[in-house]
XYZ file of C-alpha atoms in Angstrom:
620
model
C 0.000 0.000 0.000
C 1.235 3.367 -0.930
C 1.835 5.757 1.965
C 2.608 9.568 2.081
C 6.236 10.138 2.983
C 6.826 11.667 6.450
C 7.808 15.347 6.470
C 9.897 17.308 8.981
C 9.639 21.086 8.798
C 8.468 20.805 5.242
C 11.378 18.565 4.308
C 10.784 15.070 3.196
C 12.390 12.490 5.363
C 14.455 11.222 2.537
C 15.815 14.762 1.929
C 17.121 15.191 5.476
C 20.855 15.046 6.027
C 23.385 15.866 8.666
C 24.994 19.425 8.659
C 28.670 19.208 8.122
C 31.271 21.027 10.350
C 32.289 23.226 7.471
C 28.742 24.496 7.140
C 28.667 25.258 10.876
C 31.646 27.545 10.287
C 29.839 29.419 7.538
C 26.825 29.909 9.759
C 28.992 31.294 12.542
C 30.715 33.739 10.183
C 27.358 34.894 8.806
C 26.038 35.439 12.296
C 29.074 37.432 13.325
C 28.711 39.627 10.232
C 25.101 40.331 11.160
C 26.163 41.225 14.697
C 28.820 43.658 13.362
C 26.246 45.264 11.054
C 23.786 45.673 13.921
C 26.520 47.162 16.108
C 27.485 49.601 13.359
C 23.872 50.682 12.922
C 23.604 51.229 16.685
C 26.838 53.269 16.607
C 25.663 55.423 13.726
C 22.048 55.943 14.724
C 22.143 55.923 18.497
C 25.597 56.732 19.826
C 26.677 59.322 17.170
C 23.418 60.037 15.399
C 23.274 63.760 16.176
C 26.894 64.370 15.213
C 26.615 62.584 11.901
C 23.324 64.268 11.126
C 25.073 67.600 11.596
C 27.847 66.467 9.252
C 25.283 65.528 6.673
C 23.757 68.990 7.014
C 27.164 70.579 6.334
C 27.380 68.712 3.073
C 24.215 70.524 1.968
C 25.270 73.998 3.153
C 28.074 76.316 2.146
C 29.598 79.468 3.556
C 29.754 82.115 0.844
C 31.898 85.228 1.251
C 30.244 88.470 0.107
C 32.822 90.960 -1.238
C 32.356 94.500 0.081
C 31.410 97.385 -2.220
C 34.540 99.377 -2.953
C 34.708 102.954 -1.664
C 34.011 105.830 -4.038
C 36.615 108.325 -5.248
C 35.424 111.901 -5.878
C 37.077 115.178 -6.874
C 37.181 118.317 -4.703
C 33.676 119.280 -5.896
C 32.180 115.850 -5.254
C 32.236 114.673 -8.873
C 32.499 110.889 -9.028
C 35.772 109.606 -10.471
C 35.484 105.939 -9.447
C 32.288 104.142 -8.502
C 30.546 100.758 -8.672
C 28.026 100.200 -11.459
C 25.534 97.354 -11.844
C 26.364 95.286 -14.911
C 25.199 92.000 -16.361
C 27.989 89.532 -15.687
C 28.587 85.913 -16.636
C 30.084 83.648 -14.011
C 31.105 80.001 -13.967
C 31.099 77.517 -11.107
C 34.743 76.369 -10.903
C 33.940 73.281 -8.831
C 31.711 71.826 -11.533
C 34.223 72.455 -14.306
C 37.011 70.971 -12.215
C 34.969 67.793 -11.776
C 34.156 67.665 -15.472
C 37.007 69.436 -17.304
C 35.942 67.973 -20.642
C 33.134 70.535 -20.707
C 35.535 73.492 -20.562
C 35.840 73.868 -24.381
C 32.050 73.726 -24.784
C 31.414 76.275 -22.038
C 34.192 78.536 -23.316
C 32.713 78.483 -26.810
C 29.272 79.495 -25.519
C 30.776 82.269 -23.406
C 32.979 83.519 -26.275
C 36.254 83.211 -24.414
C 39.381 81.146 -24.956
C 39.286 77.562 -23.578
C 42.838 77.986 -22.308
C 41.899 81.196 -20.520
C 38.865 79.563 -18.912
C 40.919 76.552 -17.853
C 43.512 78.769 -16.164
C 40.798 80.707 -14.346
C 38.872 77.752 -12.943
C 41.979 75.752 -12.032
C 43.507 78.648 -10.106
C 44.290 77.197 -6.642
C 43.796 80.606 -4.985
C 40.074 80.852 -5.702
C 37.184 79.348 -3.766
C 35.815 76.773 -6.245
C 32.326 76.983 -4.729
C 31.963 80.716 -5.361
C 30.811 81.846 -8.838
C 33.747 83.311 -10.754
C 33.084 86.293 -13.040
C 34.521 85.709 -16.506
C 32.733 88.432 -18.485
C 31.173 91.778 -17.620
C 29.016 94.315 -19.418
C 27.136 91.567 -21.258
C 24.387 92.698 -23.633
C 20.811 92.005 -22.556
C 20.043 89.820 -25.588
C 23.065 87.592 -24.959
C 22.151 87.290 -21.281
C 18.617 86.174 -22.181
C 19.996 83.619 -24.638
C 22.251 82.134 -21.954
C 19.429 82.022 -19.422
C 17.271 80.122 -21.905
C 20.120 77.624 -22.383
C 20.902 77.240 -18.697
C 19.542 73.685 -18.528
C 22.389 72.667 -20.843
C 24.889 74.940 -19.080
C 24.583 74.164 -15.365
C 28.112 75.531 -14.810
C 27.110 79.035 -15.925
C 25.335 81.800 -14.028
C 24.029 85.131 -15.313
C 23.535 87.886 -12.768
C 23.665 91.596 -12.011
C 26.779 92.632 -10.087
C 28.331 95.917 -9.033
C 31.623 96.280 -10.917
C 34.216 99.062 -10.648
C 33.517 101.853 -13.096
C 35.516 104.941 -14.049
C 33.090 107.491 -15.562
C 35.849 109.728 -16.949
C 37.692 106.892 -18.694
C 41.255 107.873 -19.602
C 41.098 111.285 -17.938
C 42.196 110.191 -14.444
C 43.795 106.860 -15.384
C 47.295 107.529 -14.038
C 46.164 109.229 -10.840
C 43.072 107.298 -9.762
C 44.533 104.077 -11.150
C 42.536 100.905 -11.661
C 41.620 97.599 -10.047
C 42.269 94.079 -11.245
C 42.312 90.453 -10.159
C 44.378 89.939 -7.025
C 47.708 88.162 -7.569
C 49.129 85.401 -5.407
C 51.700 87.762 -3.889
C 49.073 90.416 -3.187
C 46.754 87.854 -1.632
C 49.437 86.736 0.803
C 50.295 90.312 1.712
C 46.713 91.457 2.181
C 45.635 88.331 4.053
C 48.318 89.111 6.581
C 46.662 92.464 7.266
C 43.505 91.300 8.982
C 40.684 88.764 9.276
C 37.532 88.688 11.281
C 34.960 86.221 12.630
C 31.332 85.837 11.838
C 29.188 86.730 14.876
C 27.593 84.010 16.992
C 23.970 83.223 16.259
C 21.562 81.829 18.845
C 24.394 80.662 21.034
C 25.919 78.541 18.293
C 29.550 78.681 17.229
C 30.580 81.340 14.710
C 29.604 80.431 11.175
C 33.178 80.740 9.951
C 36.297 82.858 10.008
C 36.323 84.991 6.873
C 39.500 86.466 5.454
C 39.578 90.152 4.600
C 40.766 89.139 1.115
C 39.937 86.243 -1.177
C 41.493 84.850 -4.337
C 38.663 86.262 -6.476
C 38.904 89.828 -5.126
C 39.625 92.895 -7.211
C 42.309 95.099 -5.671
C 44.008 98.358 -6.544
C 46.735 97.827 -9.117
C 47.848 101.394 -9.698
C 47.363 104.985 -8.638
C 45.219 105.906 -5.660
C 43.329 102.624 -5.979
C 46.539 100.891 -4.922
C 47.894 103.517 -2.526
C 44.670 103.625 -0.480
C 43.634 99.979 -0.893
C 43.230 99.425 2.841
C 40.636 102.220 3.025
C 38.814 101.523 -0.241
C 38.443 97.758 0.176
C 35.874 97.604 2.973
C 34.991 94.574 5.111
C 33.509 91.439 3.540
C 30.259 89.896 4.691
C 29.039 86.359 4.244
C 26.081 84.057 4.053
C 25.303 80.449 4.841
C 23.356 78.947 1.950
C 21.759 75.620 1.146
C 22.742 74.190 -2.223
C 21.880 71.286 -4.476
C 24.449 68.545 -5.164
C 25.315 70.473 -8.348
C 26.070 73.588 -6.350
C 22.941 75.568 -7.223
C 21.648 77.766 -4.413
C 18.377 76.704 -2.785
C 17.971 79.206 0.045
C 19.894 81.509 2.361
C 20.115 80.374 5.975
C 22.090 83.239 7.552
C 23.604 86.443 6.228
C 26.036 89.132 7.383
C 26.078 92.281 5.263
C 29.477 93.575 4.061
C 30.729 97.030 5.057
C 31.530 99.299 2.077
C 34.944 100.891 1.733
C 35.656 104.491 2.669
C 35.310 107.415 0.267
C 38.349 109.353 -0.952
C 37.868 113.087 -1.508
C 40.624 114.363 -3.795
C 42.223 117.762 -4.308
C 41.866 117.365 -8.081
C 39.297 119.393 -9.995
C 37.696 117.425 -12.833
C 37.258 120.540 -15.011
C 40.914 121.514 -14.671
C 41.932 117.905 -15.294
C 39.737 117.789 -18.392
C 41.318 120.964 -19.759
C 44.839 119.654 -19.171
C 43.966 116.377 -20.885
C 42.554 118.196 -23.927
C 45.555 120.525 -24.234
C 48.027 117.625 -24.140
C 46.125 115.601 -26.753
C 48.443 114.639 -29.580
C 51.547 115.121 -27.436
C 53.573 112.780 -25.280
C 54.094 114.513 -21.975
C 52.628 115.654 -18.678
C 51.050 118.584 -16.853
C 51.145 119.051 -13.078
C 49.411 121.890 -11.220
C 49.740 122.505 -7.473
C 48.251 124.865 -4.926
C 51.417 126.444 -3.448
C 49.535 127.349 -0.263
C 48.886 123.724 0.694
C 50.663 121.328 -1.666
C 47.336 120.093 -3.035
C 47.478 118.673 -6.560
C 44.897 120.485 -8.701
C 45.573 118.630 -11.955
C 47.897 115.810 -12.950
C 47.768 114.457 -16.489
C 50.059 112.122 -18.400
C 49.695 111.516 -22.128
C 49.076 109.145 -23.750
C 46.676 107.494 -21.333
C 44.639 104.282 -21.153
C 41.088 103.333 -20.206
C 41.118 101.832 -16.682
C 37.750 100.172 -17.327
C 39.582 97.651 -19.526
C 41.177 96.123 -16.428
C 37.920 95.207 -14.658
C 37.731 92.384 -13.699
C 40.724 91.371 -15.847
C 42.177 92.832 -19.009
C 42.125 90.674 -22.176
C 45.590 89.369 -23.005
C 45.603 90.958 -26.470
C 44.854 94.441 -25.114
C 47.434 94.028 -22.349
C 50.100 93.112 -24.906
C 49.234 96.096 -27.080
C 49.584 98.466 -24.109
C 52.919 96.954 -23.108
C 54.277 97.058 -26.653
C 53.121 100.601 -27.422
C 56.343 102.645 -27.904
C 54.637 105.678 -26.329
C 54.260 103.735 -23.044
C 50.680 104.759 -22.119
C 50.859 102.859 -18.818
C 53.690 105.108 -17.630
C 52.700 108.074 -15.452
C 55.127 110.611 -16.876
C 54.333 113.138 -14.160
C 56.082 111.037 -11.505
C 57.777 108.128 -13.295
C 59.639 109.764 -16.186
C 62.840 111.663 -15.416
C 64.187 114.186 -17.918
C 66.986 116.718 -18.166
C 65.238 119.942 -17.089
C 67.107 122.187 -19.479
C 66.686 125.930 -19.030
C 63.894 125.712 -16.434
C 66.789 124.904 -14.063
C 68.332 128.372 -14.552
C 66.312 130.233 -11.866
C 67.643 127.773 -9.292
C 71.219 128.349 -10.491
C 70.578 132.093 -10.325
C 69.464 131.868 -6.682
C 72.445 129.652 -5.819
C 74.751 132.210 -7.429
C 73.236 135.088 -5.461
C 73.341 133.209 -2.160
C 76.953 132.086 -2.583
C 78.130 135.465 -3.809
C 79.316 134.368 -7.249
C 76.508 136.490 -8.753
C 74.849 139.790 -7.883
C 71.833 141.496 -9.373
C 74.353 143.716 -11.190
C 76.280 140.825 -12.758
C 76.544 141.086 -16.536
C 78.330 139.501 -19.479
C 78.631 139.895 -23.221
C 77.295 136.782 -24.957
C 79.076 136.147 -28.275
C 76.924 133.095 -28.931
C 78.692 130.733 -26.569
C 81.536 130.178 -24.130
C 85.034 128.840 -24.726
C 86.172 126.349 -22.072
C 89.521 124.768 -22.852
C 89.428 123.346 -26.346
C 85.644 123.167 -26.481
C 83.220 125.930 -27.415
C 79.878 125.615 -25.579
C 77.192 127.189 -27.711
C 74.383 129.460 -26.579
C 71.091 129.126 -28.419
C 71.598 132.649 -29.852
C 74.071 135.579 -29.731
C 72.571 137.804 -27.016
C 75.249 140.464 -26.710
C 75.080 142.396 -23.426
C 73.160 140.431 -20.762
C 72.608 141.419 -17.137
C 71.164 139.307 -14.297
C 67.431 139.803 -14.874
C 67.632 139.385 -18.631
C 69.781 136.276 -18.212
C 66.592 134.627 -16.941
C 64.193 136.469 -19.266
C 66.219 135.703 -22.414
C 67.513 132.327 -21.151
C 71.133 133.076 -22.019
C 73.168 129.860 -21.829
C 76.480 131.720 -21.786
C 75.561 133.559 -18.572
C 74.848 130.235 -16.847
C 77.939 128.481 -18.205
C 79.984 131.120 -16.407
C 77.818 131.003 -13.264
C 78.072 127.201 -13.104
C 81.829 127.292 -13.551
C 82.087 129.660 -10.581
C 79.710 127.606 -8.441
C 81.234 124.197 -9.167
C 79.412 120.841 -9.246
C 79.214 120.349 -5.457
C 77.361 123.616 -4.853
C 75.136 123.017 -7.870
C 74.238 119.632 -6.398
C 73.632 121.130 -2.940
C 71.250 123.788 -4.229
C 69.429 121.206 -6.337
C 68.850 119.044 -3.283
C 67.592 121.837 -1.028
C 64.724 122.267 -3.495
C 63.947 118.537 -3.312
C 65.524 117.384 -6.566
C 67.056 113.924 -6.502
C 64.598 112.751 -3.829
C 61.030 111.489 -3.694
C 58.455 114.215 -3.152
C 56.371 111.859 -1.033
C 53.201 112.277 -3.080
C 50.517 109.730 -2.196
C 50.999 107.664 -5.353
C 52.986 104.450 -5.846
C 56.080 104.042 -8.014
C 57.359 107.623 -7.891
C 60.846 108.060 -9.352
C 63.391 110.242 -7.561
C 65.431 111.413 -10.545
C 69.142 112.146 -10.237
C 71.276 114.957 -8.825
C 74.871 114.190 -9.884
C 78.126 115.249 -8.252
C 81.791 114.197 -8.644
C 81.513 111.460 -6.015
C 78.462 109.983 -7.766
C 80.356 109.903 -11.056
C 83.377 108.212 -9.478
C 81.177 105.511 -7.979
C 79.045 105.056 -11.095
C 81.549 105.323 -13.945
C 84.914 105.098 -12.155
C 85.800 108.399 -13.828
C 86.636 111.907 -12.621
C 84.318 114.865 -13.095
C 85.194 117.031 -16.103
C 84.908 120.787 -16.317
C 82.614 120.641 -19.321
C 80.116 118.622 -17.290
C 79.853 121.513 -14.837
C 78.956 123.903 -17.647
C 76.243 121.553 -18.908
C 74.981 121.238 -15.334
C 74.431 125.018 -15.214
C 71.881 124.914 -18.039
C 70.070 121.813 -16.783
C 71.767 119.328 -19.103
C 74.136 116.424 -18.564
C 73.401 113.873 -15.868
C 70.753 115.905 -14.013
C 67.325 114.232 -14.241
C 64.028 115.457 -12.814
C 60.357 114.511 -12.996
C 57.648 117.047 -13.899
C 56.267 116.756 -10.365
C 59.683 117.487 -8.865
C 60.003 120.615 -10.992
C 56.516 121.754 -9.956
C 57.440 121.208 -6.295
C 60.768 123.039 -6.713
C 58.957 125.917 -8.436
C 56.644 126.044 -5.428
C 59.767 126.794 -3.416
C 60.444 129.926 -5.483
C 56.774 130.974 -5.481
C 56.627 130.632 -1.669
C 60.082 132.179 -1.138
C 61.518 129.020 0.340
C 58.553 127.099 1.777
C 57.835 123.772 0.063
C 54.835 121.619 0.984
C 54.492 117.916 0.351
C 52.291 117.384 -2.724
C 49.179 115.354 -2.005
C 46.043 114.183 -3.794
C 43.718 113.038 -1.001
C 42.055 115.791 1.011
C 39.833 113.613 3.150
C 38.845 110.000 3.819
C 35.244 109.480 4.935
C 33.841 106.245 6.416
C 30.480 104.839 5.192
C 28.814 106.108 8.376
C 30.050 109.646 7.748
C 32.957 109.648 10.187
C 36.010 111.536 8.954
C 38.930 109.114 9.131
C 41.577 111.476 7.781
C 41.958 115.121 6.792
C 45.090 116.273 4.982
C 47.031 119.158 6.466
C 49.787 121.158 4.744
C 53.144 119.555 5.546
C 56.354 121.516 5.047
C 59.078 119.251 3.644
C 61.729 121.852 2.750
C 62.591 125.373 3.862
C 65.089 127.022 1.539
C 66.962 129.800 3.307
C 67.743 132.800 1.106
C 67.792 136.571 1.445
C 64.456 138.278 0.653
C 66.204 140.450 -1.941
C 67.465 137.353 -3.715
C 63.978 135.832 -3.880
C 62.735 139.141 -5.269
C 65.433 139.136 -7.949
C 64.748 135.606 -9.178
C 60.980 136.152 -9.198
C 61.437 139.428 -11.091
C 63.526 137.590 -13.665
C 60.750 134.998 -14.093
C 58.133 137.736 -14.463
C 60.246 139.255 -17.252
C 60.293 135.835 -18.995
C 56.537 136.224 -19.525
C 56.357 139.980 -20.015
C 59.268 140.472 -22.436
C 61.157 137.194 -22.774
C 60.696 133.695 -24.167
C 57.191 133.095 -22.747
C 55.244 136.153 -23.875
C 52.464 133.848 -25.072
C 51.788 133.002 -21.415
C 50.483 136.477 -20.615
C 46.987 136.546 -19.108
C 44.898 139.690 -18.809
C 44.695 140.868 -15.232
C 47.111 138.235 -13.879
C 50.872 138.614 -13.539
C 52.500 135.299 -14.429
C 56.066 134.304 -13.527
C 57.611 131.512 -15.562
C 60.598 129.931 -17.262
C 60.871 128.094 -20.556
C 63.142 125.182 -21.276
C 64.321 123.180 -24.287
C 66.123 120.131 -22.995
C 68.290 118.175 -25.405
C 67.980 114.449 -24.902
C 69.535 112.982 -28.018
C 72.336 113.897 -30.357
C 70.969 115.638 -33.391
C 69.126 118.448 -31.650
C 65.940 116.724 -30.471
C 64.536 118.637 -27.501
C 61.764 118.339 -24.925
C 59.576 121.403 -24.486
C 59.355 122.578 -20.822
C 57.604 125.398 -18.996
C 57.296 126.153 -15.280
C 55.138 128.964 -13.930
C 53.275 130.352 -10.948
C 50.547 132.972 -10.743
C 49.857 135.551 -9.583
C 53.515 136.396 -9.097
C 52.618 137.908 -5.709
C 50.568 135.666 -3.393
C 50.412 132.843 -5.953
C 47.425 130.507 -6.122
C 48.823 127.991 -8.578
C 52.135 126.452 -9.659
C 52.374 124.726 -13.009
C 54.804 122.477 -14.879
C 54.322 121.298 -18.467
C 56.503 119.017 -20.577
C 55.959 117.830 -24.146
C 58.456 115.242 -25.358
C 60.334 115.879 -28.612
C 58.245 119.007 -29.185
C 60.992 121.586 -29.710
C 61.420 124.829 -27.785
C 59.465 125.494 -24.610
C 58.000 128.659 -26.102
C 56.549 126.726 -29.045
C 54.497 124.014 -27.307
C 54.680 123.984 -23.512
C 53.989 127.725 -23.113
C 50.741 127.769 -25.163
C 49.497 124.697 -23.295
C 50.239 126.322 -19.946
C 48.674 129.635 -21.005
C 45.383 128.041 -22.023
C 45.241 125.990 -18.843
C 45.949 129.053 -16.679
C 43.149 130.947 -18.417
C 40.749 128.152 -17.499
C 42.035 128.170 -13.934
C 41.544 131.908 -13.416
C 38.123 131.888 -15.091
C 36.847 129.520 -12.406
C 35.603 130.899 -9.091
C 38.261 130.429 -6.442
C 37.546 127.425 -4.237
C 38.402 127.387 -0.581
C 41.481 125.486 0.462
C 39.359 124.014 3.251
C 38.114 120.487 2.712
C 34.387 120.395 1.854
C 31.969 118.200 3.750
C 30.036 115.570 1.802
């Protein structure tokens, strides 16, 4: 009879078998693995659950630094010279492009920039890869809309409105105000050492983060006042804690600390006077510097040719940078403070004063100029045969022969001494970077430099502002201030006041005497009278202005064999109680009377047509 087989736990009796020792081992190992897994879950969820939850939250949040708005720069009347203007900008997310570098060529093509340039920017180790990096500014509205419509295919790209540095006057103040650009590695290290600050505590929690005053994506002053006053203009950064998607897109802001804008610089410059100087120098290579002799304030400071500082924000295209560097006229050079020239005949009033003070000249000194001076075997030419020349006309007619003889009597050491007491051969201390100090030579300098003795002919050249003597236009304006003020020389300065965002005055400039030239009142009178005659009956008659007595001196400085000369003119007006000191140079422009004098005359007319402004600093 057929019977149903017996079952045990659903297993037929014939299927049952004995578990082998090896299988026991596998069961034990499996059990231990389960125990370890359970222990790990207990560790993660019970023992350290809160800590790990917090870590997970950090993965979804980021601390974003908010750059501060840069401080404004205004002229003495409050006209804005440097500000921040909202522009449409295109930014990329460096982190995403670093994780997927194969997309760099595609993104670069859409953004109309070089793939190599984009690669360098996003791979820069100094930047925060989680912060959008601006790659283009001033984008047209239509292009911005097109990119926004394509954003699904360009997750690495952001289009936004940002405040970017803007220079409303373009080239006009380029060399003085300067410009900003992307911070370099060296600058970042230097500025980071200046300061840092902490985020404030919120609801008893720890500070959000410690934020550096500077970041690798910052724009900083690269030249001019933007560089000199960087620590005031920069401001204090803020920050925000934001929630982001895994792709880095912002979801919401959790906490925010507003940045503090930079301070405002109020300058001594007058935009109208600067504009006139710029126009008058158009087509020339040269500089114009105007000072208030009562304070040392700089009223105008122009160097030609110039450049547009807006090209540098946020970074200048490589092709434009190369063209500026390779331009033989050197537009990046501030000729007012960085170019040193032989002063030529504008040096003669200083030789005249030295002669009077040392006794080698008197106001009754006279010579007969035959068209030059014989010294040894060499005949040193005068620019014309003047005949009888006395002291005052030696300045008015710019007789070289008179000053060959005066220099020979003075000697190189005394010529050097009297050059230095007027500040030549030294920095003026103007509040601009990269000022050049020029050169005041003497026999010891020549021995050290050339291992040669000083020759007599070099002394004669010295007396007419030629040879080794080199001065900047600013130095000559400052030295002329010394004559205008009868010995008192103030430090030239551009910033009148620095004002904090809350209205507090952080700094107010005060006149600072840097030199006091000691000379007899009668000797000052004589030199000034000679300079008045230059304008009234001498080489600068084109500088006459109705109702204003102008004192001046022309110069034609040779700088190359073959007769090429720079055109110089120094002046102050009125001759009594002067309100302005002026220095003009035009390179390779011929005689001072031909180019520099007409430029100075037109500028002085503009100056005296304006209502006189107080030397006191205005409140804004």
